[in-house]
Short mmCIF file of C-alpha atoms and ligand atoms in Angstrom, two decimals:
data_model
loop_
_atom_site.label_atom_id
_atom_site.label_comp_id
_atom_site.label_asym_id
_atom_site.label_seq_id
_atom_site.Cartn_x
_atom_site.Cartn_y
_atom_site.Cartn_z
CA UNK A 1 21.28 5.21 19.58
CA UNK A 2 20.06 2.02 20.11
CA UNK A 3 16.89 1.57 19.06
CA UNK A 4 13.98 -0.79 20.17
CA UNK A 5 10.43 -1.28 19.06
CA UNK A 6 7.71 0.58 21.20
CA UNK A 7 4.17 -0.51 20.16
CA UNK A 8 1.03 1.73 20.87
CA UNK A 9 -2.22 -0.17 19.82
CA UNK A 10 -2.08 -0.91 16.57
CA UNK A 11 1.47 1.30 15.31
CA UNK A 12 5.11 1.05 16.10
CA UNK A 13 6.15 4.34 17.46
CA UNK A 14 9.88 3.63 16.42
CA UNK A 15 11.32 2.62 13.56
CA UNK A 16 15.23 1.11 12.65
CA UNK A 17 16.68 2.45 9.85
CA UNK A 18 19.49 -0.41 9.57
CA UNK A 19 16.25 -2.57 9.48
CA UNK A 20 14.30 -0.41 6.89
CA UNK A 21 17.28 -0.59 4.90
CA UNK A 22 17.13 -4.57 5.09
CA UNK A 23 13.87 -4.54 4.11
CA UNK A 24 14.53 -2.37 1.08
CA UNK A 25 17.46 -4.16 0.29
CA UNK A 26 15.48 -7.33 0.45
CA UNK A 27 12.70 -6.61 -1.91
CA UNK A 28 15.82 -5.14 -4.41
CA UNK A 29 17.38 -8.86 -4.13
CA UNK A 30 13.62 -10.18 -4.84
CA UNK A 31 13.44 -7.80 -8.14
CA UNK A 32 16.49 -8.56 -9.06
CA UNK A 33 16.38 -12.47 -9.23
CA UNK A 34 13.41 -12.57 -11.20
CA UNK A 35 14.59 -10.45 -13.98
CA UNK A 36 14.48 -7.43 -16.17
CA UNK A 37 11.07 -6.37 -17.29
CA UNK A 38 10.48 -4.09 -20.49
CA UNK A 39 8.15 -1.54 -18.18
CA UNK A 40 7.64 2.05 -18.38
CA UNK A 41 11.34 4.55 -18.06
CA UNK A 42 9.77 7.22 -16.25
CA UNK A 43 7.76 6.78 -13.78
CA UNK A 44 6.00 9.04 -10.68
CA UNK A 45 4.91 6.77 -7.39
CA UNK A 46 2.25 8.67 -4.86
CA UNK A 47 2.49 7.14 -1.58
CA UNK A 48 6.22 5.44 -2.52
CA UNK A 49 7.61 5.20 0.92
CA UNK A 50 5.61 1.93 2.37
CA UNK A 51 3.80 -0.66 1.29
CA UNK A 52 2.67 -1.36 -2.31
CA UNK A 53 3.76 2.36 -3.31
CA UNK A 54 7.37 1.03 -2.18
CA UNK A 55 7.26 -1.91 -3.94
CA UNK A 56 6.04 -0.36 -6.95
CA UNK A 57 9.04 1.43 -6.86
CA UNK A 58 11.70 -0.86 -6.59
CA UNK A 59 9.87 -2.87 -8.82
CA UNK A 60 9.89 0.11 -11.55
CA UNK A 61 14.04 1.29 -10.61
CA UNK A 62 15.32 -2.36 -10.48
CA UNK A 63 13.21 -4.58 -12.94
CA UNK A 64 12.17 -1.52 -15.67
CA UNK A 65 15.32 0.35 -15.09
CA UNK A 66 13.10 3.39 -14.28
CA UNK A 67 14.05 6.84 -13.12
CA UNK A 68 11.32 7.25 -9.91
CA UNK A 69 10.16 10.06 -8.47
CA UNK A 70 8.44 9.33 -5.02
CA UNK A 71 5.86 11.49 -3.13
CA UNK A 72 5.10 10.64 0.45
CA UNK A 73 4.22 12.10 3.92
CA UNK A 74 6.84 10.66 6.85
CA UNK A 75 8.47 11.89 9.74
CA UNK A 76 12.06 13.21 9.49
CA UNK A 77 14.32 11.93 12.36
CA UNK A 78 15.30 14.39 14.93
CA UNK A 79 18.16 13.62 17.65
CA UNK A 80 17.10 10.76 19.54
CA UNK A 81 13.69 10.35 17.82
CA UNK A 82 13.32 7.94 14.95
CA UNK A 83 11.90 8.84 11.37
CA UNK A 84 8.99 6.78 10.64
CA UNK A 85 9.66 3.75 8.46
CA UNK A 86 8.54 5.52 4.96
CA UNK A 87 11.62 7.99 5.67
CA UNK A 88 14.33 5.14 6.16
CA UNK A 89 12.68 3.05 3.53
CA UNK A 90 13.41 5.60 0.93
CA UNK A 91 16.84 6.69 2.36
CA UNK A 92 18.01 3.26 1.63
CA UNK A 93 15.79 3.38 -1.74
CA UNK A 94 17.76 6.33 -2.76
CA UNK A 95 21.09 4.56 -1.80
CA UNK A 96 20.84 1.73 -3.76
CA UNK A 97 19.60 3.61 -7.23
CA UNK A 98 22.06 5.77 -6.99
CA UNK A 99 24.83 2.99 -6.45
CA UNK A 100 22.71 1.47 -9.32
CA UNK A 101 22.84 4.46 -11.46
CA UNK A 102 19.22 5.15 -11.12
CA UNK A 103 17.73 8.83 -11.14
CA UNK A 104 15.88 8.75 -7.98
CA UNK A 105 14.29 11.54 -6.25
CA UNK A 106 11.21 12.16 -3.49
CA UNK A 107 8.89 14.80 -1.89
CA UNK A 108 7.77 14.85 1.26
CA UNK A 109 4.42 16.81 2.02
CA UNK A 110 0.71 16.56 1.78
CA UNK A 111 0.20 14.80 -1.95
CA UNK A 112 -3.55 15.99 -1.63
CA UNK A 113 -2.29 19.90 -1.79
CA UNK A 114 -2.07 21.63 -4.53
CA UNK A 115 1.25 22.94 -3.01
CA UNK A 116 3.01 19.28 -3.64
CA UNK A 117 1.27 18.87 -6.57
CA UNK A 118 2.86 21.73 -8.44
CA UNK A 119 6.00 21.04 -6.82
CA UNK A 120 6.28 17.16 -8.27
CA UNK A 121 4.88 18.71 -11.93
CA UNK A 122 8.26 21.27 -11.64
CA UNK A 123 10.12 18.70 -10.61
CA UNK A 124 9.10 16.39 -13.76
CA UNK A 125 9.55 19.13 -16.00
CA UNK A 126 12.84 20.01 -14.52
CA UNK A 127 14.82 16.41 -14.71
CA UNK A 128 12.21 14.26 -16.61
CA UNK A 129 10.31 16.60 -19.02
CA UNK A 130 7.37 13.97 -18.39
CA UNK A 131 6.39 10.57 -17.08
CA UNK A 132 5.46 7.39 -18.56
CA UNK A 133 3.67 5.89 -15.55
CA UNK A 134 1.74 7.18 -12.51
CA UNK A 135 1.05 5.00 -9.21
CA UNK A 136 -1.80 6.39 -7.09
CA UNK A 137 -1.42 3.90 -3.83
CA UNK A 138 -2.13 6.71 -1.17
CA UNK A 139 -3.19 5.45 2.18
CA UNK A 140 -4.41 7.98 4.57
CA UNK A 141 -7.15 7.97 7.44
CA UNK A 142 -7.70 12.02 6.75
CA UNK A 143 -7.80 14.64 4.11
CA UNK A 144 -7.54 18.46 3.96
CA UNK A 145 -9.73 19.64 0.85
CA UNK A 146 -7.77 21.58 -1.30
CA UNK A 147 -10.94 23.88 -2.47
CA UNK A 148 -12.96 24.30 0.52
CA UNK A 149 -9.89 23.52 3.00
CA UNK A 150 -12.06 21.45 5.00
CA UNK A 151 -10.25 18.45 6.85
CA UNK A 152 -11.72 14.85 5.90
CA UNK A 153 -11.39 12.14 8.49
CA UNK A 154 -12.25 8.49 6.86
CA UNK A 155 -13.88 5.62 8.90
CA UNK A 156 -13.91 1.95 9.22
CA UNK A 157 -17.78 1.29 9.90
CA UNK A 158 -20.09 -1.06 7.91
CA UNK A 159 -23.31 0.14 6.28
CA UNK A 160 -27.01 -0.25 7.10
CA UNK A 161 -26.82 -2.55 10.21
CA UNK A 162 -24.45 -2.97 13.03
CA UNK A 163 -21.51 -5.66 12.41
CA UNK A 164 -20.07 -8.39 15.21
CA UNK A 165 -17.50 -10.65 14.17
CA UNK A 166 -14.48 -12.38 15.81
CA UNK A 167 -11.36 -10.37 15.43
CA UNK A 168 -8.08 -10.63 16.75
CA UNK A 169 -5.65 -8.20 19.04
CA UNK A 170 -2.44 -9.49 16.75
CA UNK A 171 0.15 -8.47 20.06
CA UNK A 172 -1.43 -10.53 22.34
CA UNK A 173 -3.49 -13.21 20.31
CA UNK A 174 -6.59 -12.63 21.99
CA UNK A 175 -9.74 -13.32 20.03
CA UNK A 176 -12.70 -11.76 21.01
CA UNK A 177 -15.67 -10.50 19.22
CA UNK A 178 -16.41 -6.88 17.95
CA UNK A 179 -19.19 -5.09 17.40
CA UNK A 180 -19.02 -1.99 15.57
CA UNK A 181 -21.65 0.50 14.83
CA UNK A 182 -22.98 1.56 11.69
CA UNK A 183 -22.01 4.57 9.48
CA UNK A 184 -23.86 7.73 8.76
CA UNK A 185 -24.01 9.46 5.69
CA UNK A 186 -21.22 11.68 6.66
CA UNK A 187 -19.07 9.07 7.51
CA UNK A 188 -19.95 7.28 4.35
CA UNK A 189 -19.20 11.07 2.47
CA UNK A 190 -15.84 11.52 4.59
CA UNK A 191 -14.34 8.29 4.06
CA UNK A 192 -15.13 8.80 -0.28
CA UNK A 193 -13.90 12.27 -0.08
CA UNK A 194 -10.18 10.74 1.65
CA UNK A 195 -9.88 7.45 -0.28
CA UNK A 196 -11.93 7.51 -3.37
CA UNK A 197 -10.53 8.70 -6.83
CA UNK A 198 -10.94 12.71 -6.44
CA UNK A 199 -7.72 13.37 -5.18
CA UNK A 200 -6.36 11.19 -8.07
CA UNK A 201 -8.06 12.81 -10.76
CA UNK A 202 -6.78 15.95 -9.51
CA UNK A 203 -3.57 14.85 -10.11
CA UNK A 204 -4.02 13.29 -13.38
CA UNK A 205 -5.66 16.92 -14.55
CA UNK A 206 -2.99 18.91 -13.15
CA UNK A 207 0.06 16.81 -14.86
CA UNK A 208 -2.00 16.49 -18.29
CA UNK A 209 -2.38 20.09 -18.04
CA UNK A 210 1.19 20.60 -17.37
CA UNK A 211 2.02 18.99 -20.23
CA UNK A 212 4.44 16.33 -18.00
CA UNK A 213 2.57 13.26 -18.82
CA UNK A 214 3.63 11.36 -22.17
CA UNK A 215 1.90 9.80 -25.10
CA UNK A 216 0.22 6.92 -24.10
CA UNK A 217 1.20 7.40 -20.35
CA UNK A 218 -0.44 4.81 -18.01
CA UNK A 219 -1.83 5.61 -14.52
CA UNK A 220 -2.07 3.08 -11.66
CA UNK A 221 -4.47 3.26 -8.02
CA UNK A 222 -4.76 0.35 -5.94
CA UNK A 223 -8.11 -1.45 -4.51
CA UNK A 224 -9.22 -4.39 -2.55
CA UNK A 225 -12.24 -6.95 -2.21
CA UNK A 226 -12.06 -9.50 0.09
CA UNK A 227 -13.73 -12.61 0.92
CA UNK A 228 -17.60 -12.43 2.55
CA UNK A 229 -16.16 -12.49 6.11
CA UNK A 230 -14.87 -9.07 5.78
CA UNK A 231 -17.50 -8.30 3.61
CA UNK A 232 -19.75 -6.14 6.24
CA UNK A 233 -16.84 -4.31 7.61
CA UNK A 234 -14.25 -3.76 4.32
CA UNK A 235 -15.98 -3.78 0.37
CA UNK A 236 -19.83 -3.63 1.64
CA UNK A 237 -18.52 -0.46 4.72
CA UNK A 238 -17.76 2.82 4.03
CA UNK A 239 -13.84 1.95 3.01
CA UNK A 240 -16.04 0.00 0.30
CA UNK A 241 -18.11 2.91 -1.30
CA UNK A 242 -14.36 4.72 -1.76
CA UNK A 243 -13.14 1.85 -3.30
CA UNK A 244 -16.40 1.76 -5.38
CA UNK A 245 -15.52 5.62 -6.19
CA UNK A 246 -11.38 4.98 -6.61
CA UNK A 247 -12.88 2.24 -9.25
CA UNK A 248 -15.35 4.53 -11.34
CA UNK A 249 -12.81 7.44 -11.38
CA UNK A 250 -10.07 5.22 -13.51
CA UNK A 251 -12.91 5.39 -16.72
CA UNK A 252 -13.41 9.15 -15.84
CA UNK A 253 -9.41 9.43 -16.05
CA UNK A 254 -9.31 7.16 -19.11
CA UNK A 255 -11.85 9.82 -20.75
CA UNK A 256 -10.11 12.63 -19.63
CA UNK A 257 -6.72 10.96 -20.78
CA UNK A 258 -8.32 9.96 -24.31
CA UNK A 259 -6.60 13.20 -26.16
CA UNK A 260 -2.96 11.59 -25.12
CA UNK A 261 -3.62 8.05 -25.92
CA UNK A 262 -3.64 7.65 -22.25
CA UNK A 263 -5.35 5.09 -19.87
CA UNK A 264 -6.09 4.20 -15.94
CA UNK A 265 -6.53 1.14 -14.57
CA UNK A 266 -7.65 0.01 -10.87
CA UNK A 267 -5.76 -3.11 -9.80
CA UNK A 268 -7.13 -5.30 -7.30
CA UNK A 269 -4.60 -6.48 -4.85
CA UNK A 270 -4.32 -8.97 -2.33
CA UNK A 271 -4.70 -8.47 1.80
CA UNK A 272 -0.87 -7.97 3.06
CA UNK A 273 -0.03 -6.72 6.38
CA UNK A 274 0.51 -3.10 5.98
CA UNK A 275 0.15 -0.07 8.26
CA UNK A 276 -3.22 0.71 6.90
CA UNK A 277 -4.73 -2.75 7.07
CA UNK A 278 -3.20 -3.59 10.71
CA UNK A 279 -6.06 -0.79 11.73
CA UNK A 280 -8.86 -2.52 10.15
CA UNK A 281 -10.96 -4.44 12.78
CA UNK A 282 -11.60 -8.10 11.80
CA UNK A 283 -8.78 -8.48 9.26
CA UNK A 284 -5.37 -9.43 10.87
CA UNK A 285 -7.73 -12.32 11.82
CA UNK A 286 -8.42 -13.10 8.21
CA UNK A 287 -4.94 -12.31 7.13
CA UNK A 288 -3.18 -14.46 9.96
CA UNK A 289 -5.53 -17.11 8.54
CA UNK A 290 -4.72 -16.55 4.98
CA UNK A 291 -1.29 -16.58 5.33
CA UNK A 292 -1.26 -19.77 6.77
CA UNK A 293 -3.15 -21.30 4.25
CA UNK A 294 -1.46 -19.74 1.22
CA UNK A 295 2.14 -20.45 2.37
CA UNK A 296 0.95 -24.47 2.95
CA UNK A 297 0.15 -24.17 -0.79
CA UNK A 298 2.84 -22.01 -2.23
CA UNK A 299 1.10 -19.28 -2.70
CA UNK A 300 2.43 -16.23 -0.34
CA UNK A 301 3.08 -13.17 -1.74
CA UNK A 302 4.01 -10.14 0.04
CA UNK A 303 3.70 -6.56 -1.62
CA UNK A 304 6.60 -6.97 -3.61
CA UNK A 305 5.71 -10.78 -4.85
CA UNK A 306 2.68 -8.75 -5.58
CA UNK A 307 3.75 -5.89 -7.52
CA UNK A 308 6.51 -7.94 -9.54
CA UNK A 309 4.02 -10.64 -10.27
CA UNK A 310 1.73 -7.02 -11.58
CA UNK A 311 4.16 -5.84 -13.76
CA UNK A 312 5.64 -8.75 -15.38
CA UNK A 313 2.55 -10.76 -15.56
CA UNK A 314 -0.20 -8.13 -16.36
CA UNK A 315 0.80 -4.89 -17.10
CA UNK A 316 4.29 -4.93 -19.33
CA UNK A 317 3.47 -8.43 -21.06
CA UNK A 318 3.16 -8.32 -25.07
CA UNK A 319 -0.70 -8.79 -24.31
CA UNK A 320 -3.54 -6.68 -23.60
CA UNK A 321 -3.43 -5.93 -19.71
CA UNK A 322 -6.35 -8.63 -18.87
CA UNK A 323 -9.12 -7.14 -17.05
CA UNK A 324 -12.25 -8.80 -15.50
CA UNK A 325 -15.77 -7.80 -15.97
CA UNK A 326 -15.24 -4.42 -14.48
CA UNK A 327 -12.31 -3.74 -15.45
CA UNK A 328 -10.40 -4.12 -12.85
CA UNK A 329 -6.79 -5.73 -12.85
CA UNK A 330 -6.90 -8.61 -10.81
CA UNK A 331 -3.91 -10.12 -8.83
CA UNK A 332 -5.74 -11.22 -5.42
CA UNK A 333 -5.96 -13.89 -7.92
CA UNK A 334 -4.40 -16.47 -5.40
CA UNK A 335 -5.96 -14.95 -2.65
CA UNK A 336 -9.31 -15.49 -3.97
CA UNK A 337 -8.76 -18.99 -5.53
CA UNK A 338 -11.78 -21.25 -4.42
CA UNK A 339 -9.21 -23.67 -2.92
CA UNK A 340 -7.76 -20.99 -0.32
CA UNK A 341 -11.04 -19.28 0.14
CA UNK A 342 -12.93 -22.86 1.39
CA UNK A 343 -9.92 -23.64 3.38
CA UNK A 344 -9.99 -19.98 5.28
CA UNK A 345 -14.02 -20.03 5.60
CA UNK A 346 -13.57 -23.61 7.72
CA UNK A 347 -10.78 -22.41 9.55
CA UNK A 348 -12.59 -18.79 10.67
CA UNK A 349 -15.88 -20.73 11.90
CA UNK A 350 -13.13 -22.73 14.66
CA UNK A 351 -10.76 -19.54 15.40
CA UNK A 352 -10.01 -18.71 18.72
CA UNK A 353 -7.52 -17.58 20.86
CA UNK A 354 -5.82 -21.35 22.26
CA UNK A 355 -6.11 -22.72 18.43
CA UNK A 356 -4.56 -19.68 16.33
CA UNK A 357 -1.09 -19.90 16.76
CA UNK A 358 -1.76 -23.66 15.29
CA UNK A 359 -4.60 -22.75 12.83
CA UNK A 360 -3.27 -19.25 11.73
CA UNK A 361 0.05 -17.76 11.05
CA UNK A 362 -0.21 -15.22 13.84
CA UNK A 363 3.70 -15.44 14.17
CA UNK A 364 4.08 -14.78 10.57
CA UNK A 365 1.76 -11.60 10.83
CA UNK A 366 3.49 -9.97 13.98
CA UNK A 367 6.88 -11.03 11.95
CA UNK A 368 5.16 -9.04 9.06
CA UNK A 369 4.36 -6.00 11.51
CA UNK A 370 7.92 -5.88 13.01
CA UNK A 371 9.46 -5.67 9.47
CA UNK A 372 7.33 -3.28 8.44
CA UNK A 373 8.97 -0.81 11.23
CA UNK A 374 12.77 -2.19 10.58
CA UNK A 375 13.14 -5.17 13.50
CA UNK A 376 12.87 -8.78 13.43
CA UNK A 377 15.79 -8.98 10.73
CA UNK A 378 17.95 -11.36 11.17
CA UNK A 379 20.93 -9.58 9.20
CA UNK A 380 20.59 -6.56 11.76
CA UNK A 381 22.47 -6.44 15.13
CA UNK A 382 19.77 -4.50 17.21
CA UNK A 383 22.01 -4.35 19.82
CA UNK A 384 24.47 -2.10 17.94
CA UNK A 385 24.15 1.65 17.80
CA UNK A 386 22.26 2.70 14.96
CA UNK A 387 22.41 6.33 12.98
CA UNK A 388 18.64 7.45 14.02
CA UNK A 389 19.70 10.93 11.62
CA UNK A 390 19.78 8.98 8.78
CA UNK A 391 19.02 10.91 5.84
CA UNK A 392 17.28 10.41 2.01
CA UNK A 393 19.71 12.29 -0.66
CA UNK A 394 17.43 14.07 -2.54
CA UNK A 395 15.50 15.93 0.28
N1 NAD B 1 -2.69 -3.49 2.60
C1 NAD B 1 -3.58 -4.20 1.96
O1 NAD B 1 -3.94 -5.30 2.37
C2 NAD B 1 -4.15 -3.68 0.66
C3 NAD B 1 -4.76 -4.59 -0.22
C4 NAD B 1 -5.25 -4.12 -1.44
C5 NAD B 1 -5.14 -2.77 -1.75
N2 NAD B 1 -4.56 -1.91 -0.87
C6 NAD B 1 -4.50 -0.49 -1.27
O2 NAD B 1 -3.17 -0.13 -1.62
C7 NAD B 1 -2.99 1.27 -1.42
C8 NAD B 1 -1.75 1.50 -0.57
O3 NAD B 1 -1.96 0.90 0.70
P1 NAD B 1 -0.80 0.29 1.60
O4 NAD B 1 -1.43 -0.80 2.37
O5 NAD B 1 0.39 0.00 0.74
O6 NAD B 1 -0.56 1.51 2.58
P2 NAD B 1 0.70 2.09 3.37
O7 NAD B 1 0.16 2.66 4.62
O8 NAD B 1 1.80 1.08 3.47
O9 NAD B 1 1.24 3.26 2.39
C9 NAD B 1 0.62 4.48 2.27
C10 NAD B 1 1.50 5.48 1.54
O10 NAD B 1 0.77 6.71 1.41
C11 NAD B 1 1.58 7.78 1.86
N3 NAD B 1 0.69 8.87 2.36
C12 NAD B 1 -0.31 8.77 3.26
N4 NAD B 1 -0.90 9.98 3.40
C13 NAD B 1 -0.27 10.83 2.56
C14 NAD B 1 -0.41 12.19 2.21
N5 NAD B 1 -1.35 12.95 2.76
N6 NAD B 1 0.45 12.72 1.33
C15 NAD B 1 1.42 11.99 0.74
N7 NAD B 1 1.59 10.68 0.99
C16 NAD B 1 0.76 10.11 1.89
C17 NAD B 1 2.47 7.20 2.94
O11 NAD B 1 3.59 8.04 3.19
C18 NAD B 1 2.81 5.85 2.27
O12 NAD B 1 3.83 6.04 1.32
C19 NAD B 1 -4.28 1.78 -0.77
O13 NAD B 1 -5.12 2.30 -1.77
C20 NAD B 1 -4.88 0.51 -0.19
O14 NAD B 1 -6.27 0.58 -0.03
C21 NAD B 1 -4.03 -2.33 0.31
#
């Protein structure tokens, strides 16, 4: 079928798997030309299909060589209905490591049941008998309990006082101002319960229990800080206090992980457009302004710049993985470089909707956006009929 995109408020509701595949194939050429890194063999991705999960993984199969094994929660295709992109992303994935040689399987299901748990420990035991490395870089706006069974919705609100800021509507460039309404304590509870570190140290018990994670194995989530702008509405809101949580939980893992040799780590990333962050009020303004500035000095990165620069530069070097004073690994380091940060401050207090597309890089964020679902590649004839049925190998 031929397939086009068809937006609904902030998410595609199509996706191109010839595009995915681009996209995959893209960040494999990236890996690739910057070289093998000595990184862990075996390695277990949560949340592989999109994002920084995804790039984790390419970055593991195709610079460490690794045998993957993905967990994620996407759409199959059905006759004339698309997959979402997480499903075509790791079709292609699965494509090129096997034409590279590269064990490479997934899961598909709900990574905060027990259910998918035990399936991805069987699955270790069965073809890996255990894992080196564990990436935690779930994104999810709800969570069903697996104890009390009770279903978790997280929110985007700030803490303590009502927040208005500009913001932008990235489809149409508008920028307007938006005022949104402070949390409760259950929404504060809700949104730790779906994005703090629980549902990691559940899996971290369950595999060390299992006896499928190695000697010294090494376990990986995924946070964020920001710049003050955001401040009210991102590490200061309720998506904040999870991070806070995600944070504390890798020295409760560490602990728990002491008997094995093995260790967790938080690593701070930088703002990317994503499917998760497009639905944060307030910062596809920051980003559009970010990019901008970071591309006129060289500094860009998108998630797999990111998680290349990660391994090779901070976790698989012959050096202690470099921490700062809470422990966190830090590579928003060009993000948050007092250069960028000035530049971005100046350029939010002028922002509005005729001087963007000159001040920001609101083309290179909708650019961004398209990708993410498969279109606006250049290598892809949209026009031609595409295989919507598309499937991944090992499901
Ligand atoms: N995007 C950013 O700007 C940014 C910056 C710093 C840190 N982070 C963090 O990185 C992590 C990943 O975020 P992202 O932006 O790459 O998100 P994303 O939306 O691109 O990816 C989320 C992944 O989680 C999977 N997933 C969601 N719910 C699931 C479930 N119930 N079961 C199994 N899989 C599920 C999806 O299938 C997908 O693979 C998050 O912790 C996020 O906070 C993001």
């Amino acid at each position: 079928m031929i397939i086009e995109p068809r937006m609904r408020g902030f998410i595609c509701l199509t996706a191109h798997p010839d595009g995915c595949a681009q996209n995959v194939k893209n960040q494999i050429e990236y890996v690739k030309s910057k070289g093998k890194i000595n990184g862990a063999k075996k390695v277990l991705v949560i949340g592989a299909s999109t994002g920084f999960g995804l790039a984790s993984r390419i970055t593991s199969a195709f610079a460490c060589d690794a045998a993957t094994i993905g967990v994620f929660f996407e759409k199959e295709p059905a006759p004339g209905k698309t997959a979402t992109p997480g499903w075509y992303n790791t079709a292609a994935f699965e494509d090129e490591a096997s034409k590279a040689g590269l064990y490479a399987k997934s899961i598909n299901g709900d990574a905060f049941s027990n259910e998918i748990k035990e399936q991805t420990i069987e699955l270790i035991k069965k073809d890996l008998g255990q894992v080196d490395l564990v990436i935690y870089s779930l994104a999810s706006p709800v969570r069903t309990h697996p104890v009390t069974g009770v279903t978790h919705r997280s929110v985007l609100k700030p803490i303590g006082q009502t927040f208005s800021n500009k913001t932008v509507d990235f489809h149409t460039g508008i920028v307007s101002q938006v005022s949104i309404e402070p949390a409760n304590q259950d929404d504060i509870d809700n949104t730790v319960v779906v994005m703090g570190g629980e549902d990691w140290k559940m899996w971290m018990e369950a595999m060390k229990k299992a006896g499928v994670l190695a000697d010294g194995a090494m376990t990986l989530a995924y946070s964020y800080i920001g710049p003050e702008v955001t401040e009210a509405v991102y590490r200061k809101g309720t998506i904040g206090r999870a991070k806070d949580h995600l944070e504390a939980t890798a020295f409760e893992i560490t602990n728990d992980l002491s008997t094995i040799g093995g260790k967790a780590f938080v690593s701070v990333n930088k703002a990317l457009v994503t499917q998760a962050s497009s639905a944060i009020p307030v910062i596809p303004l920051y980003i559009s302004l970010l990019y901008k500035t970071m591309k006129e000095k060289g500094l860009h990165e998108g998630c797999i710049e990111q998680m290349q620069r990660l391994f090779a530069e901070r976790l698989f070097t012959s050096n202690e993985i470099p921490l700062d004073d809470k422990g966190r690994i830090r590579i928003d380091d060009w993000e948050m470089r007092d250069d960028v940060q000035e530049v971005v401050k100046e350029l939010w207090k002028i922002a509005e909707t005729d001087n963007l597309p000159t001040i920001g890089d609101l083309a290179g964020y909708k650019n961004d956006f398209l990708n993410l679902f498969g279109f606006g590649f250049e290598e892809v004839d949209y026009q031609k009929d595409a295989n919507e049925m598309k499937m991944i190998s090992s499901i």
